[in-house]
mmCIF file of C-alpha atoms in Angstrom:
data_model
loop_
_atom_site.group_PDB
_atom_site.id
_atom_site.type_symbol
_atom_site.label_atom_id
_atom_site.label_comp_id
_atom_site.label_asym_id
_atom_site.label_seq_id
_atom_site.Cartn_x
_atom_site.Cartn_y
_atom_site.Cartn_z
ATOM 1 C CA MET A 1262 15.216 -21.009 69.819
ATOM 2 C CA ARG A 1263 14.280 -19.482 66.586
ATOM 3 C CA TYR A 1264 10.814 -18.617 65.736
ATOM 4 C CA HIS A 1265 9.550 -18.973 62.101
ATOM 5 C CA PRO A 1266 6.423 -17.109 61.242
ATOM 6 C CA SER A 1267 3.640 -19.610 59.836
ATOM 7 C CA HIS A 1268 0.143 -19.385 58.675
ATOM 8 C CA LEU A 1269 -2.323 -18.667 61.257
ATOM 9 C CA LYS A 1270 -4.678 -21.531 62.385
ATOM 10 C CA ARG A 1271 -6.868 -19.276 64.322
ATOM 11 C CA PHE A 1272 -7.974 -15.673 64.422
ATOM 12 C CA HIS A 1273 -10.199 -13.745 66.277
ATOM 13 C CA ASP A 1274 -11.240 -16.903 68.128
ATOM 14 C CA LEU A 1275 -12.332 -18.458 64.671
ATOM 15 C CA PRO A 1276 -10.661 -21.244 62.591
ATOM 16 C CA VAL A 1277 -8.912 -19.894 59.574
ATOM 17 C CA HIS A 1278 -10.431 -20.858 56.287
ATOM 18 C CA ASP A 1279 -8.655 -20.767 53.068
ATOM 19 C CA TYR A 1280 -10.690 -19.518 50.334
ATOM 20 C CA GLU A 1281 -10.496 -21.364 47.183
ATOM 21 C CA PRO A 1282 -12.741 -20.418 43.914
ATOM 22 C CA GLY A 1283 -15.304 -22.813 43.185
ATOM 23 C CA GLY A 1284 -13.966 -23.461 39.463
ATOM 24 C CA ASP A 1285 -15.484 -26.932 38.149
ATOM 25 C CA GLY A 1286 -17.826 -27.286 41.166
ATOM 26 C CA ARG A 1287 -15.854 -29.951 42.853
ATOM 27 C CA ARG A 1288 -14.931 -28.065 45.969
ATOM 28 C CA ARG A 1289 -16.776 -28.596 49.380
ATOM 29 C CA PRO A 1290 -19.469 -26.377 50.238
ATOM 30 C CA LEU A 1291 -18.450 -23.185 51.843
ATOM 31 C CA PRO A 1292 -18.655 -22.475 55.430
ATOM 32 C CA GLU A 1293 -21.115 -19.875 56.977
ATOM 33 C CA PRO A 1294 -19.526 -16.452 56.372
ATOM 34 C CA ASP A 1295 -19.342 -15.713 60.057
ATOM 35 C CA ALA A 1296 -18.236 -19.142 61.268
ATOM 36 C CA VAL A 1297 -14.551 -18.895 60.058
ATOM 37 C CA ALA A 1298 -11.886 -16.141 59.581
ATOM 38 C CA TRP A 1299 -11.488 -16.247 55.916
ATOM 39 C CA ARG A 1300 -7.941 -16.404 54.519
ATOM 40 C CA VAL A 1301 -7.557 -14.630 50.968
ATOM 41 C CA GLY A 1302 -3.974 -15.468 49.734
ATOM 42 C CA ALA A 1303 -2.408 -15.731 46.076
ATOM 43 C CA SER A 1304 -0.366 -18.512 44.889
ATOM 44 C CA TRP A 1305 2.278 -18.628 42.203
ATOM 45 C CA GLU A 1306 -0.584 -19.777 39.740
ATOM 46 C CA GLN A 1307 -3.437 -17.808 41.091
ATOM 47 C CA PRO A 1308 -3.197 -13.780 41.215
ATOM 48 C CA PHE A 1309 -4.520 -11.967 44.136
ATOM 49 C CA GLU A 1310 -6.877 -9.615 42.405
ATOM 50 C CA PRO A 1311 -8.859 -12.096 40.555
ATOM 51 C CA LEU A 1312 -9.095 -14.388 43.711
ATOM 52 C CA TRP A 1313 -10.300 -11.352 45.697
ATOM 53 C CA ARG A 1314 -12.987 -10.715 43.028
ATOM 54 C CA SER A 1315 -14.243 -14.310 43.016
ATOM 55 C CA PHE A 1316 -14.227 -14.423 46.969
ATOM 56 C CA LEU A 1317 -16.531 -11.286 46.663
ATOM 57 C CA ASP A 1318 -18.669 -13.155 44.228
ATOM 58 C CA GLU A 1319 -18.958 -16.294 46.116
ATOM 59 C CA VAL A 1320 -18.813 -15.478 49.782
ATOM 60 C CA ARG A 1321 -21.836 -13.333 51.527
ATOM 61 C CA SER A 1322 -19.311 -10.743 52.568
ATOM 62 C CA GLU A 1323 -21.824 -8.693 54.349
ATOM 63 C CA ASP A 1324 -21.711 -11.263 57.217
ATOM 64 C CA VAL A 1325 -17.961 -11.864 57.151
ATOM 65 C CA THR A 1326 -16.870 -10.845 60.730
ATOM 66 C CA ALA A 1327 -12.769 -11.747 60.288
ATOM 67 C CA LEU A 1328 -10.539 -11.480 57.309
ATOM 68 C CA VAL A 1329 -7.092 -12.625 56.892
ATOM 69 C CA ILE A 1330 -4.807 -11.334 53.793
ATOM 70 C CA GLY A 1331 -2.160 -13.731 52.739
ATOM 71 C CA LEU A 1332 0.341 -13.656 49.882
ATOM 72 C CA TRP A 1333 -0.699 -11.060 47.165
ATOM 73 C CA TRP A 1334 2.543 -10.442 44.963
ATOM 74 C CA GLU A 1335 3.204 -12.647 41.931
ATOM 75 C CA GLU A 1336 6.834 -12.750 41.678
ATOM 76 C CA TRP A 1337 9.731 -12.543 44.348
ATOM 77 C CA ASP A 1338 10.238 -9.109 43.830
ATOM 78 C CA GLU A 1339 6.928 -8.373 45.803
ATOM 79 C CA HIS A 1340 5.297 -5.187 45.690
ATOM 80 C CA GLY A 1341 3.970 -3.649 49.089
ATOM 81 C CA ILE A 1342 0.509 -4.277 50.295
ATOM 82 C CA THR A 1343 -1.064 -0.722 49.207
ATOM 83 C CA PRO A 1344 -2.848 -2.318 46.124
ATOM 84 C CA VAL A 1345 -4.352 -4.706 48.523
ATOM 85 C CA LEU A 1346 -5.478 -2.118 50.719
ATOM 86 C CA ASP A 1347 -6.935 -0.185 47.857
ATOM 87 C CA LEU A 1348 -9.095 -3.273 46.978
ATOM 88 C CA LEU A 1349 -10.137 -3.628 50.669
ATOM 89 C CA LEU A 1350 -11.102 0.036 50.702
ATOM 90 C CA ALA A 1351 -12.975 -0.193 47.414
ATOM 91 C CA ALA A 1352 -15.234 -3.093 49.040
ATOM 92 C CA VAL A 1353 -15.534 -1.373 52.515
ATOM 93 C CA ASP A 1354 -19.275 -1.233 52.006
ATOM 94 C CA ARG A 1355 -19.367 -4.700 51.437
ATOM 95 C CA PHE A 1356 -18.012 -5.714 54.934
ATOM 96 C CA PRO A 1357 -20.403 -3.912 57.541
ATOM 97 C CA ARG A 1358 -19.782 -6.679 60.131
ATOM 98 C CA LEU A 1359 -16.084 -6.919 59.862
ATOM 99 C CA ARG A 1360 -14.527 -7.024 63.070
ATOM 100 C CA ALA A 1361 -10.848 -8.405 62.754
ATOM 101 C CA LEU A 1362 -8.413 -8.102 60.077
ATOM 102 C CA PHE A 1363 -5.051 -9.658 59.847
ATOM 103 C CA LEU A 1364 -2.644 -8.251 57.025
ATOM 104 C CA ALA A 1365 0.183 -10.277 55.671
ATOM 105 C CA ASP A 1366 -0.509 -13.929 56.818
ATOM 106 C CA VAL A 1367 2.676 -14.779 55.228
ATOM 107 C CA GLU A 1368 5.059 -17.797 56.284
ATOM 108 C CA SER A 1369 8.661 -17.749 56.083
ATOM 109 C CA GLU A 1370 8.598 -20.360 53.249
ATOM 110 C CA GLU A 1371 6.996 -17.597 51.252
ATOM 111 C CA SER A 1372 8.988 -14.500 52.528
ATOM 112 C CA GLU A 1373 11.261 -13.704 55.262
ATOM 113 C CA ILE A 1374 9.435 -11.462 57.744
ATOM 114 C CA SER A 1375 11.780 -8.425 56.879
ATOM 115 C CA TRP A 1376 11.033 -8.579 53.161
ATOM 116 C CA ILE A 1377 7.131 -7.955 53.736
ATOM 117 C CA ARG A 1378 6.442 -4.339 52.721
ATOM 118 C CA GLN A 1379 3.487 -3.028 54.513
ATOM 119 C CA GLY A 1380 1.395 0.323 54.218
ATOM 120 C CA ASP A 1381 -0.598 2.711 55.911
ATOM 121 C CA LEU A 1382 -2.738 1.188 58.787
ATOM 122 C CA SER A 1383 -4.527 4.469 59.221
ATOM 123 C CA VAL A 1384 -6.588 4.088 56.316
ATOM 124 C CA VAL A 1385 -7.873 0.713 57.461
ATOM 125 C CA LEU A 1386 -8.805 1.957 61.034
ATOM 126 C CA ARG A 1387 -10.495 4.963 59.650
ATOM 127 C CA ALA A 1388 -12.570 2.843 57.303
ATOM 128 C CA TRP A 1389 -13.550 0.428 59.676
ATOM 129 C CA PRO A 1390 -14.645 2.139 63.021
ATOM 130 C CA GLY A 1391 -16.181 -1.314 64.299
ATOM 131 C CA LEU A 1392 -12.864 -2.976 63.976
ATOM 132 C CA VAL A 1393 -11.977 -4.698 67.289
ATOM 133 C CA GLU A 1394 -8.860 -6.632 66.184
ATOM 134 C CA LEU A 1395 -6.092 -5.846 64.016
ATOM 135 C CA GLY A 1396 -2.859 -7.988 63.144
ATOM 136 C CA VAL A 1397 0.101 -7.057 61.086
ATOM 137 C CA ARG A 1398 2.993 -9.073 59.930
ATOM 138 C CA GLY A 1399 6.033 -7.075 58.738
ATOM 139 C CA GLY A 1400 7.266 -3.690 59.708
ATOM 140 C CA THR A 1401 9.175 -2.272 56.327
ATOM 141 C CA GLU A 1402 7.226 0.687 55.186
ATOM 142 C CA LEU A 1403 4.605 0.419 58.047
ATOM 143 C CA ARG A 1404 2.972 3.654 58.484
ATOM 144 C CA LEU A 1405 0.290 5.153 60.850
ATOM 145 C CA GLU A 1406 -1.006 8.538 61.577
ATOM 146 C CA PRO A 1407 -2.108 9.554 65.107
ATOM 147 C CA LEU A 1408 -5.613 8.918 65.295
ATOM 148 C CA ARG A 1409 -8.562 8.013 67.810
ATOM 149 C CA HIS A 1410 -10.523 4.629 67.265
ATOM 150 C CA ASP A 1411 -13.158 3.818 69.952
ATOM 151 C CA ARG A 1412 -13.551 0.133 69.285
ATOM 152 C CA LEU A 1413 -10.158 -1.373 68.666
ATOM 153 C CA ARG A 1414 -9.469 -3.932 71.468
ATOM 154 C CA THR A 1415 -6.417 -6.011 70.124
ATOM 155 C CA LEU A 1416 -3.515 -4.631 68.054
ATOM 156 C CA ARG A 1417 -0.520 -7.234 67.148
ATOM 157 C CA VAL A 1418 2.416 -6.107 65.039
ATOM 158 C CA GLU A 1419 5.029 -8.888 64.067
ATOM 159 C CA SER A 1420 8.257 -7.500 62.956
ATOM 160 C CA GLY A 1421 11.928 -8.320 62.695
ATOM 161 C CA GLY A 1422 12.486 -4.745 62.705
ATOM 162 C CA LEU A 1423 9.844 -1.894 63.512
ATOM 163 C CA PRO A 1424 10.775 1.529 62.649
ATOM 164 C CA ALA A 1425 10.467 4.439 65.031
ATOM 165 C CA GLU A 1426 7.888 6.157 63.255
ATOM 166 C CA PRO A 1427 4.807 3.800 63.712
ATOM 167 C CA VAL A 1428 5.928 3.248 67.366
ATOM 168 C CA ARG A 1429 5.930 7.162 67.952
ATOM 169 C CA ALA A 1430 2.675 7.400 66.103
ATOM 170 C CA LEU A 1431 1.116 4.790 68.517
ATOM 171 C CA ALA A 1432 2.047 6.857 71.452
ATOM 172 C CA SER A 1433 0.024 9.604 69.992
ATOM 173 C CA CYS A 1434 -3.197 7.346 69.045
ATOM 174 C CA SER A 1435 -6.016 7.168 71.312
ATOM 175 C CA PHE A 1436 -7.562 3.804 71.868
ATOM 176 C CA PRO A 1437 -9.881 3.822 74.654
ATOM 177 C CA ALA A 1438 -10.883 0.182 74.314
ATOM 178 C CA LEU A 1439 -7.610 -1.295 73.921
ATOM 179 C CA ASN A 1440 -7.342 -4.464 75.786
ATOM 180 C CA SER A 1441 -4.189 -6.241 74.273
ATOM 181 C CA LEU A 1442 -1.332 -4.737 72.388
ATOM 182 C CA GLU A 1443 1.861 -6.581 71.338
ATOM 183 C CA LEU A 1444 4.715 -5.140 69.233
ATOM 184 C CA TRP A 1445 7.742 -6.966 68.049
ATOM 185 C CA LEU A 1446 10.496 -4.500 68.046
ATOM 186 C CA GLY A 1447 13.273 -6.091 66.170
ATOM 187 C CA THR A 1448 16.669 -5.415 65.286
ATOM 188 C CA SER A 1449 18.526 -2.649 63.765
ATOM 189 C CA ALA A 1450 19.810 -4.814 61.205
ATOM 190 C CA TYR A 1451 16.404 -4.954 59.817
ATOM 191 C CA GLY A 1452 14.978 -1.667 60.382
ATOM 192 C CA ALA A 1453 14.212 -1.147 64.038
ATOM 193 C CA SER A 1454 15.115 2.233 65.106
ATOM 194 C CA SER A 1455 12.863 2.939 68.324
ATOM 195 C CA THR A 1456 14.804 4.373 71.184
ATOM 196 C CA VAL A 1457 14.316 3.816 74.808
ATOM 197 C CA ALA A 1458 12.595 7.293 75.042
ATOM 198 C CA ASP A 1459 10.010 5.890 72.385
ATOM 199 C CA VAL A 1460 9.251 2.951 74.351
ATOM 200 C CA LYS A 1461 8.923 5.029 77.675
ATOM 201 C CA ALA A 1462 6.295 7.403 75.651
ATOM 202 C CA LEU A 1463 4.354 4.410 74.374
ATOM 203 C CA LEU A 1464 4.334 2.985 77.918
ATOM 204 C CA ASP A 1465 2.731 6.196 79.025
ATOM 205 C CA ALA A 1466 0.354 6.502 76.321
ATOM 206 C CA VAL A 1467 -0.982 2.789 76.795
ATOM 207 C CA GLY A 1468 -1.286 3.777 80.530
ATOM 208 C CA ARG A 1469 -4.197 5.845 79.491
ATOM 209 C CA CYS A 1470 -5.929 2.761 78.298
ATOM 210 C CA PRO A 1471 -8.095 1.770 81.259
ATOM 211 C CA GLY A 1472 -8.855 -1.623 79.823
ATOM 212 C CA LEU A 1473 -5.414 -2.983 78.926
ATOM 213 C CA ARG A 1474 -4.830 -6.263 80.407
ATOM 214 C CA HIS A 1475 -1.927 -7.613 78.014
ATOM 215 C CA LEU A 1476 1.046 -6.008 77.010
ATOM 216 C CA GLY A 1477 3.901 -7.521 74.851
ATOM 217 C CA LEU A 1478 6.996 -5.676 73.911
ATOM 218 C CA LYS A 1479 8.980 -8.287 72.445
ATOM 219 C CA ASN A 1480 11.720 -9.574 70.256
ATOM 220 C CA SER A 1481 14.110 -6.517 70.737
ATOM 221 C CA GLU A 1482 17.661 -6.136 70.648
ATOM 222 C CA MET A 1483 17.433 -3.611 73.589
ATOM 223 C CA GLN A 1484 15.326 -5.845 75.633
ATOM 224 C CA ASP A 1485 17.197 -4.953 79.022
ATOM 225 C CA ALA A 1486 16.422 -1.463 78.585
ATOM 226 C CA VAL A 1487 12.655 -2.222 77.647
ATOM 227 C CA ALA A 1488 12.376 -4.394 80.590
ATOM 228 C CA ALA A 1489 13.701 -1.685 82.855
ATOM 229 C CA ALA A 1490 11.397 0.896 81.398
ATOM 230 C CA VAL A 1491 8.481 -1.719 81.803
ATOM 231 C CA ALA A 1492 9.449 -2.186 85.365
ATOM 232 C CA GLU A 1493 8.779 1.453 86.465
ATOM 233 C CA ALA A 1494 5.686 1.873 84.230
ATOM 234 C CA PRO A 1495 2.303 2.677 85.933
ATOM 235 C CA VAL A 1496 0.573 0.651 83.386
ATOM 236 C CA VAL A 1497 1.898 -2.568 84.693
ATOM 237 C CA ALA A 1498 -0.545 -2.511 87.765
ATOM 238 C CA GLY A 1499 -3.439 -3.039 85.687
ATOM 239 C CA LEU A 1500 -2.177 -5.909 83.629
ATOM 240 C CA THR A 1501 -2.665 -9.574 83.974
ATOM 241 C CA SER A 1502 -0.474 -10.725 81.262
ATOM 242 C CA LEU A 1503 3.051 -9.423 80.339
ATOM 243 C CA ASP A 1504 5.427 -10.555 77.569
ATOM 244 C CA LEU A 1505 8.984 -9.470 77.116
ATOM 245 C CA GLY A 1506 10.196 -12.507 75.329
ATOM 246 C CA MET A 1507 11.964 -13.406 71.942
ATOM 247 C CA GLY A 1508 14.555 -10.599 72.525
ATOM 248 C CA THR A 1509 17.959 -10.181 74.256
ATOM 249 C CA LEU A 1510 17.057 -10.063 77.785
ATOM 250 C CA GLY A 1511 19.804 -10.670 79.978
ATOM 251 C CA ASP A 1512 20.716 -10.482 83.865
ATOM 252 C CA ALA A 1513 20.488 -6.684 83.650
ATOM 253 C CA GLY A 1514 16.730 -6.607 82.462
ATOM 254 C CA GLY A 1515 15.953 -9.619 84.645
ATOM 255 C CA GLY A 1516 17.423 -7.559 87.629
ATOM 256 C CA ALA A 1517 15.421 -4.794 86.710
ATOM 257 C CA LEU A 1518 12.118 -6.772 86.733
ATOM 258 C CA LEU A 1519 13.085 -8.140 89.988
ATOM 259 C CA SER A 1520 13.942 -4.740 91.750
ATOM 260 C CA GLY A 1521 11.053 -2.831 90.035
ATOM 261 C CA GLN A 1522 7.406 -2.423 91.002
ATOM 262 C CA PRO A 1523 5.626 -5.854 92.048
ATOM 263 C CA LEU A 1524 4.685 -8.181 89.534
ATOM 264 C CA THR A 1525 3.078 -10.600 91.732
ATOM 265 C CA HIS A 1526 -0.714 -9.510 90.331
ATOM 266 C CA LEU A 1527 0.237 -11.091 86.840
ATOM 267 C CA ARG A 1528 -1.253 -14.170 85.730
ATOM 268 C CA HIS A 1529 1.555 -14.645 83.020
ATOM 269 C CA LEU A 1530 4.742 -13.234 82.689
ATOM 270 C CA GLY A 1531 6.402 -14.279 79.354
ATOM 271 C CA LEU A 1532 10.424 -14.276 79.175
ATOM 272 C CA ARG A 1533 10.962 -16.945 76.530
ATOM 273 C CA HIS A 1534 14.100 -16.932 74.534
ATOM 274 C CA HIS A 1535 16.276 -14.970 77.302
ATOM 275 C CA PHE A 1536 19.843 -14.857 77.938
ATOM 276 C CA MET A 1537 19.570 -14.649 81.988
ATOM 277 C CA GLY A 1538 22.035 -16.793 83.997
ATOM 278 C CA GLU A 1539 20.243 -19.564 86.127
ATOM 279 C CA GLU A 1540 20.440 -17.540 89.272
ATOM 280 C CA THR A 1541 18.685 -14.611 87.877
ATOM 281 C CA ALA A 1542 16.005 -17.052 86.429
ATOM 282 C CA GLU A 1543 15.587 -18.794 89.640
ATOM 283 C CA ARG A 1544 15.031 -15.518 91.585
ATOM 284 C CA LEU A 1545 12.358 -14.575 89.164
ATOM 285 C CA ARG A 1546 10.742 -18.016 89.358
ATOM 286 C CA ALA A 1547 10.708 -18.252 93.252
ATOM 287 C CA GLY A 1548 9.625 -14.501 93.454
ATOM 288 C CA LEU A 1549 6.610 -15.227 91.257
ATOM 289 C CA GLU A 1550 5.392 -18.669 91.059
ATOM 290 C CA PRO A 1551 4.382 -19.011 94.630
ATOM 291 C CA HIS A 1552 1.854 -16.015 93.907
ATOM 292 C CA GLY A 1553 0.241 -17.977 91.087
ATOM 293 C CA VAL A 1554 2.196 -16.156 88.287
ATOM 294 C CA ALA A 1555 2.799 -18.478 85.264
ATOM 295 C CA VAL A 1556 6.586 -17.721 84.145
ATOM 296 C CA ASP A 1557 7.802 -18.887 80.822
ATOM 297 C CA LEU A 1558 11.538 -18.842 81.481
ATOM 298 C CA THR A 1559 12.541 -20.973 78.493
ATOM 299 C CA PRO A 1560 16.083 -19.933 77.471
ATOM 300 C CA ALA A 1561 17.316 -18.997 74.178
ATOM 301 C CA ASP A 1562 18.834 -21.728 72.013
ATOM 302 C CA ALA A 1563 22.634 -21.614 72.985
ATOM 303 C CA ARG A 1564 23.848 -22.963 69.748
ATOM 304 C CA PRO A 1565 23.785 -19.789 67.546
ATOM 305 C CA TYR A 1566 25.094 -17.892 70.645
ATOM 306 C CA ARG A 1567 28.696 -17.005 69.597
ATOM 307 C CA GLN A 1568 31.154 -15.032 71.696
ATOM 308 C CA GLY A 1569 28.688 -13.512 73.872
ATOM 309 C CA ARG A 1570 26.439 -12.085 71.133
ATOM 310 C CA ARG A 1571 22.726 -12.379 71.718
ATOM 311 C CA TYR A 1572 20.214 -12.434 69.083
ATOM 312 C CA VAL A 1573 16.484 -11.883 68.691
ATOM 313 C CA ALA A 1574 14.283 -15.007 67.705
ATOM 314 C CA VAL A 1575 13.011 -13.125 64.721
ATOM 315 C CA GLY A 1576 15.092 -10.805 62.501
ATOM 316 C CA GLU A 1577 15.197 -11.712 58.910
#
C-alpha cells in the first residue's frame, strides 16, 4: 500500500469548501462562514496573496472557525510557507473565532510531501490561544519552540521525513488539553532524524497530558523500535486509540506489542501497512479482537518489497 496525500474533504468536523473569488457574479452564494472549513489555495493562474485579500473582503472572517491553507506558490521552485504565515498573522484580529487551522493541504499532484517547505508553528499557536486543532503537511524546515498552549486538543503532522528538532520541541511543550496527537516520522532519505531516545522523551511528555486518548506515531523507518518504546510507555494505559501504521513494522515490533503492557482496553489499534508474518499478525488479532479491539492488520503491498527491504507508506 502506498498512501498519496490528497485534498481534505472534511476538517474540524466540517466540510471543506474551496473559496473562489466572486468575479463576474456567476458564482453560487457563499456558505455561512461557520458552516464550512474554508480552503484558500492558489492555482497557476491565481496567486495566493490577491486570493487571500479577496477572501478577507468577501467572507465574514470574524465568524470563520476553520481555515485550510492550500497551494501558495506560483512556480515549481516553491517558496516556504512563511510569507503565508505573515499574511495570517497580519489578519489575526479578523479571526477571533478561529478554532482550527490546517497548513499545506497540498496533494501529491501539486507537490510531493517532502518538497513542502513549512515554517514556525510557534507563531501560529501564540497568535491564536483559542486554537483547538492544528494540522500540518510537510516536515521540511518545520520549526517549533517549547511553549504552553492551554486549548490545543488535536495536533497532526504529516511528513515523509520529520526532523528531530520539532519532535524534541514537542517533548518540551505543555499541552494540557491535548486529546489527539499524530506524527508521521518518515524516513531519513527525506529528512527524518529522530532517534528512539527522542520518541521515548515524547512519550514521557504526552504522558503528562491527562486527556490524551489517541496517539499515532506512524510512517517510520524505525517502526519496530517505536513499537517497543510504546509497548512500555505509561501513556498507553489512558488511550482509546493507538496507531503505529504506515511504517516498517515487522515481527520484532509486533512481538514487543504482544509481550508489553496490555492493549485490551483500546478501541482501535492501527497497524496498516506492516511487514509482520502471518503468525505474529494472527497472535495480535486473537489476543485483542475478542476484547472488542478493532485491529487494522492490512499488510503492506508486497510488490515494491525487494530483497527484504521494507519501506514506509509516505516518503517522497
